[in-house]
C-alpha atoms as one frame of an Amber mdcrd trajectory, in Angstrom:
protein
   8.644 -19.541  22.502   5.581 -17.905  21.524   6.097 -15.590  18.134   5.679
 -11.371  18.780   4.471  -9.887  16.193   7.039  -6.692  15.217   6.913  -3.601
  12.598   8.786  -0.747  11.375   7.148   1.831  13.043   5.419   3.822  10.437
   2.436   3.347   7.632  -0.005   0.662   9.388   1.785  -0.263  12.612  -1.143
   0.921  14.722  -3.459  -1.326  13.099  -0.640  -4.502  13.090  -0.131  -4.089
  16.377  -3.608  -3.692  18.215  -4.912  -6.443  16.007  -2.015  -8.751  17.277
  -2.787  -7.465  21.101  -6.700  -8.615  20.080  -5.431 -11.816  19.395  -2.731
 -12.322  22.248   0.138 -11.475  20.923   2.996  -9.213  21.756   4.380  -6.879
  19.897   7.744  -4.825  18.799   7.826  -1.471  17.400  10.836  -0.960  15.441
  11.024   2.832  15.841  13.336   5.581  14.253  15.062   7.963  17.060  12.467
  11.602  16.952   9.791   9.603  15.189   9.131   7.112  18.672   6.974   8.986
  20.789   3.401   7.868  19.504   4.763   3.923  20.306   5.834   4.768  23.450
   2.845   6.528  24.426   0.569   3.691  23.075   1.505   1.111  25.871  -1.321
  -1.097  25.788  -0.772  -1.969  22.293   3.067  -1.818  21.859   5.387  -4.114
  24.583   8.623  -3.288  23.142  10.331  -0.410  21.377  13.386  -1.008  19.925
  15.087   2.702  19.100  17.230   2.932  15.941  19.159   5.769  14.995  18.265
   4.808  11.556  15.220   2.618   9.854  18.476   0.634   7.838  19.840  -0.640
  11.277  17.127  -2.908  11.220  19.207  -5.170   8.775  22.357  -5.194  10.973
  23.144  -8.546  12.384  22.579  -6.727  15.817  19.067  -6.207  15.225  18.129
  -9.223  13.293  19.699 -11.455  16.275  17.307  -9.470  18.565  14.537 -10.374
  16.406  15.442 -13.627  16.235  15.991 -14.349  20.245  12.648 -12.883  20.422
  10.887 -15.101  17.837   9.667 -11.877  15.916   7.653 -12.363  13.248   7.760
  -9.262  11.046   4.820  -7.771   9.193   5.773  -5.349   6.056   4.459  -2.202
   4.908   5.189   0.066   2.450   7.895   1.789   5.015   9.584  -1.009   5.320
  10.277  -1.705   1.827  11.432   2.385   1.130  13.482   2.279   3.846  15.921
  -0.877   3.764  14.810  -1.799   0.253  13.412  -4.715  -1.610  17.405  -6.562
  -1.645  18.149  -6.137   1.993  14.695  -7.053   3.336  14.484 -10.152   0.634
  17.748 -11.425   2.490  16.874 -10.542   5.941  17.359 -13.796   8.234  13.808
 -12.633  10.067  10.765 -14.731   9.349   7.854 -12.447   7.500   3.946 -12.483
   7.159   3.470 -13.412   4.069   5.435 -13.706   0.663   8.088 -11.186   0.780
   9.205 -11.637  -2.363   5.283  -9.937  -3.784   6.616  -6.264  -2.406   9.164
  -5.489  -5.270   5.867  -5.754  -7.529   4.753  -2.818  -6.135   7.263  -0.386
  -8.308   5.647   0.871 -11.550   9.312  -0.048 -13.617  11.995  -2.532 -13.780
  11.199  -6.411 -15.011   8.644  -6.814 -11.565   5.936  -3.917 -11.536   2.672
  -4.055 -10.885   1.559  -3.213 -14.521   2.364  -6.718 -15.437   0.979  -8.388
 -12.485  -2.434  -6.826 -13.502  -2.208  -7.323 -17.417  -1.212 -11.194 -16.364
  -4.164 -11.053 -13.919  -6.358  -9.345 -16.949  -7.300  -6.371 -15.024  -8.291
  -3.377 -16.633  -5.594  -0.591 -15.872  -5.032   2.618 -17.582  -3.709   3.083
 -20.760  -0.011   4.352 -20.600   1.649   7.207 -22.584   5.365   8.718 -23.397
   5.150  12.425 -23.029   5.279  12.707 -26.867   2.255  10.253 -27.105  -0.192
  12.020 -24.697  -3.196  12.806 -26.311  -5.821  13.260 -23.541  -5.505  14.050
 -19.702  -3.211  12.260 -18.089  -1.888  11.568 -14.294   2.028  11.341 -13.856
   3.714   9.644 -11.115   7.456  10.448 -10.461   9.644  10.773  -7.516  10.007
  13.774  -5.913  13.507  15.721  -5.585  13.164  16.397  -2.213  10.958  13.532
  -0.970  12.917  10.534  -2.592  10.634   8.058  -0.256   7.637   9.393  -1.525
   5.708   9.269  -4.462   4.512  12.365  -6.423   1.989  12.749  -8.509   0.575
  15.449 -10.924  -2.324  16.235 -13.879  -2.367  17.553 -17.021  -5.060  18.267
 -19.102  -2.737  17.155 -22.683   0.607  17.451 -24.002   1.319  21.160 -23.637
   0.025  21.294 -20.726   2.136  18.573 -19.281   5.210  20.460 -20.472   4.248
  23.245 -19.024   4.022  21.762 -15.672   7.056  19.734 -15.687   8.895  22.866
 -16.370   7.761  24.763 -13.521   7.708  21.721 -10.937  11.599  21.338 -12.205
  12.170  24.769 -11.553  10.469  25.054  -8.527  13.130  22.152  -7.396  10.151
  19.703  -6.770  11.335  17.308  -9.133  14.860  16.660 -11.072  16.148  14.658
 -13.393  16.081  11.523 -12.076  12.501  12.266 -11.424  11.341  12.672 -15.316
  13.726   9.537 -15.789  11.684   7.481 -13.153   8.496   9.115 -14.722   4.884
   7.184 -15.559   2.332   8.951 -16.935  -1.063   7.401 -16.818  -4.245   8.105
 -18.783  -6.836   9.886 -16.485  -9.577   7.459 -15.236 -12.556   9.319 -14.532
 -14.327   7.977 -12.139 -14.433   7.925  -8.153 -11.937   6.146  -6.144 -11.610
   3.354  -3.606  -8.972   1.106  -1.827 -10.128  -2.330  -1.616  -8.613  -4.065
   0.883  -8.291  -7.832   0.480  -7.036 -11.025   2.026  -5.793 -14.169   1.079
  -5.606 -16.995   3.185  -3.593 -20.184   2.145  -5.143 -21.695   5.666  -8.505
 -21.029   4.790  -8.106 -21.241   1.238 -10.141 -18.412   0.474 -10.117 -14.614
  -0.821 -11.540 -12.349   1.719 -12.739  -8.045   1.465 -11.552  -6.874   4.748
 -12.489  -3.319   4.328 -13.069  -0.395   2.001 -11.317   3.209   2.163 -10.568
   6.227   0.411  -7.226   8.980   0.670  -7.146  12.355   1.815  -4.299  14.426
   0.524  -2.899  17.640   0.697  -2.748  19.940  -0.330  -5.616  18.592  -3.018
  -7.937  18.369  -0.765  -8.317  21.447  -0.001  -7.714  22.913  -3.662 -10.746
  21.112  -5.058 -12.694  22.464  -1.519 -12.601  26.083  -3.215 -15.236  27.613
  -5.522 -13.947  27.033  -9.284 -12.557  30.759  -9.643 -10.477  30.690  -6.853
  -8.715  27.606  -7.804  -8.292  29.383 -11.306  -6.897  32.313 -10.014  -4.472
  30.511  -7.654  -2.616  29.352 -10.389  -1.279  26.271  -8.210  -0.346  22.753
  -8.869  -1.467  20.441  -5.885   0.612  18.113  -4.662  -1.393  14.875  -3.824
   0.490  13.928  -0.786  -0.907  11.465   1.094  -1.749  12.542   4.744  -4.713
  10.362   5.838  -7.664   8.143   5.169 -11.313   7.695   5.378 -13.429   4.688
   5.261 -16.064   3.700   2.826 -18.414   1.470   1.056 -18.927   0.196  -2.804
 -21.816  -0.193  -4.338 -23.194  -3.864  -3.513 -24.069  -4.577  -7.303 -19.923
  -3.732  -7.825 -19.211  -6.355  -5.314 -19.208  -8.925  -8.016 -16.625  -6.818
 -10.039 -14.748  -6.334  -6.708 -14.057 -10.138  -5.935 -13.493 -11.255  -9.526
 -10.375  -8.167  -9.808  -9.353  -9.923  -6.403  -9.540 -13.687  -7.272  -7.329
 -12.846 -10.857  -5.047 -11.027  -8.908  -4.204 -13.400  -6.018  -3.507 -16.340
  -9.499  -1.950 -13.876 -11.499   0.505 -13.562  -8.605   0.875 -17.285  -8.218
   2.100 -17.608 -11.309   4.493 -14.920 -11.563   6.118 -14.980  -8.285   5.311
 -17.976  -6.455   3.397 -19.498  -3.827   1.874 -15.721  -4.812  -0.165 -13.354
  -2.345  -0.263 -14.170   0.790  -2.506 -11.977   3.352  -3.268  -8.478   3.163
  -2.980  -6.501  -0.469  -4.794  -3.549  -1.704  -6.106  -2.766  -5.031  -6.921
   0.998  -5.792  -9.638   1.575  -8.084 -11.287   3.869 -10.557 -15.198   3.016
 -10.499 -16.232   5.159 -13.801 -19.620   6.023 -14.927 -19.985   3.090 -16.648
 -19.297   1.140 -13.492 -16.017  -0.556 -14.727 -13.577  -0.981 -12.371  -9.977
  -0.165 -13.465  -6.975  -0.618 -11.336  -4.478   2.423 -11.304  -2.665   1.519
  -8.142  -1.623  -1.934  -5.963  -0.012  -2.588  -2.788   1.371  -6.204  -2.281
   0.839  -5.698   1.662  -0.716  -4.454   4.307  -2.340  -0.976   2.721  -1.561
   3.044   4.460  -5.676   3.577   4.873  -6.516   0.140   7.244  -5.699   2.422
  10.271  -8.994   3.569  10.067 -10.536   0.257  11.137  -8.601  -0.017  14.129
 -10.105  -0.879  17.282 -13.743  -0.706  15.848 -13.340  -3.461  13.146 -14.363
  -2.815   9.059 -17.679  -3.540   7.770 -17.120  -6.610   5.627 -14.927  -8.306
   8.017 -17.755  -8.734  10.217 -19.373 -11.213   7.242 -16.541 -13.910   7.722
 -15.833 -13.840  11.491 -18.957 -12.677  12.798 -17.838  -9.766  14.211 -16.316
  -6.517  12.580 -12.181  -6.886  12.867  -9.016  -4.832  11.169  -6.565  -5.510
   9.271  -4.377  -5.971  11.529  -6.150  -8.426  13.865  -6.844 -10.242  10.404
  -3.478 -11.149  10.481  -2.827 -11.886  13.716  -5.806 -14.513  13.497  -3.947
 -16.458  10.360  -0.802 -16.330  12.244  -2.222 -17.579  15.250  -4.455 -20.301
  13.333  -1.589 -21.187  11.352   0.681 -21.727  14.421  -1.864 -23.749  16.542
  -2.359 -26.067  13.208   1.398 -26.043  12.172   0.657 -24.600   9.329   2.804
 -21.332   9.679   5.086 -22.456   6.517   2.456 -21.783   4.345   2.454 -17.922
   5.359   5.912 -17.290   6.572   8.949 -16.279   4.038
């Protein structure tokens, strides 16, 4: 039987699954109950909708079976791992794109974070602090109270101010506890940001920049919108919650810097978690004024901002294939290369 191509229903579906319809694939949507309607109303791009009263039903033996009897081949994202978790997906029975194994380094603690995949990969990162350490401004990155799925993020301009903020944010009830104990505060890069969106293909054997694109969050983005004194007098923290994406371009001079950070990544992954990368990965960057490129963020997988490719196809897609493609229908097109060549152990887990 021919493979589908299936989802969780959240993050980058969109882009999965109208790259996989490019290519001739079908496709499941593995959708929470109240949270459906947008893969429902997408027809052309989504031939099945399995409805779960829960995101964790999709490691019941009932669903997995179904998966199974319909040859799905899964494609994470970044929902799917918050959701059922790095242990229950890692034994899931379901064949994945890619090396599953690579989206437990996304967490910034424990003995697999990303922090050690990039000082493996000799990447420059930013310099981390303990609250008593901070010296200079500084970006922290905690777990929000409420919003356990999601990740929070604040600034602060040194040490005072930091325990300034974390007072008020506690007593506001945006963060607890747990949150300070999950904690990472980052030094500030200065600089302007970009999510590079890469490739690797065992089947080609080659690293590939798929696209290029940049966050919009609330409600920073329209804080920094307002005239200096009126952010001053507002008094207000912003929240940095990611709610969309844009695309862009780098510099062509930085495209050098760009594929060496890529190249070190995919064999610093090799080494630490073998066969390493395999597919789509994102590495968020600072490019400062002195046009270095540090990393302060990766996704092992398919990254939140492709969805702004879909349909039209990203720029440097277009130098590989000939034509501009997404993310998505990159995939599709190993999977499909893979399977006509029998190749598809070398990108399944």
């Amino acid at each position: 039987m021919y493979p589908k191509i299936a989802a969780l229903a959240s993050h980058s579906a969109l882009d999965v699954f109208d790259g996989a319809k490019d290519e001739g694939f079908q496709t499941i949507g593995l959708c929470k109950k109240g949270r459906e309607r947008p893969y429902l109303e997408f027809k052309a791009i989504v031939d099945k909708c399995i409805v779960l009263d829960d995101f964790k039903d999709i490691i019941s033996e009932k669903i997995q079976n179904e998966l199974i009897n319909e040859n799905a081949i899964i494609v994470p994202n970044r929902s799917l791992a918050v959701y059922l978790g790095y242990e229950a997906l890692e034994n899931m029975k379901v064949k994945f794109f890619g090396n599953r194994f690579m989206l437990r380094w996304e967490e910034r603690t424990g003995e697999k974070n990303y922090y050690k995949l990039l000082k493996e990969a000799n990447i420059p990162l930013p310099q981390l602090f303990k609250p008593e350490e901070i010296d200079r401004p500084v970006i922290v990155k905690l777990p929000e109270a409420r919003r356990k799925i999601e990740r929070g993020f604040f600034f602060a301009i040194n040490k005072e101010d930091f325990y300034i903020k974390i007072k008020e944010l506690e007593s506001n009830g945006v963060i607890d506890e747990e949150s300070i104990k999950n904690m990472v505060i980052e030094e500030f890069i200065f600089g302007a940001h970009f999510n590079l969106n890469y490739f690797y293909s065992p089947v080609f054997n080659r690293l590939e920049l798929i696209s290029i694109d940049r966050r919009i969050q609330s409600d920073w983005d329209g804080m920094y919108r307002l005239p200096a004194d009126i952010q001053l007098k507002l008094n207000r923290i912003p929240r940095l919650i990611e709610v969309g994406h844009e695309p862009a371009t780098i510099r062509e001079s930085l495209l050098e810097k760009v594929f060496e950070i890529g190249y070190r990544f995919v064999e610093a992954s090799k080494k630490l978690q073998p066969p390493g990368i395999i597919g789509p990965f994102t590495l968020q960057v600072m490019v400062t004024p002195d046009l270095e490129l540090v990393v302060y963020d990766v996704a092992p997988r398919i990254g939140g901002g492709t969805n702004v490719y879909m349909g039209v196809g990203s720029q440097y897609s277009k130098f590989y294939f000939g034509k501009p493609i997404s993310l998505g229908r990159r995939i599709a097109i190993e999977i499909k290369y893979a399977l006509i060549n029998d190749l598809l152990d070398k990108i399944l887990s």
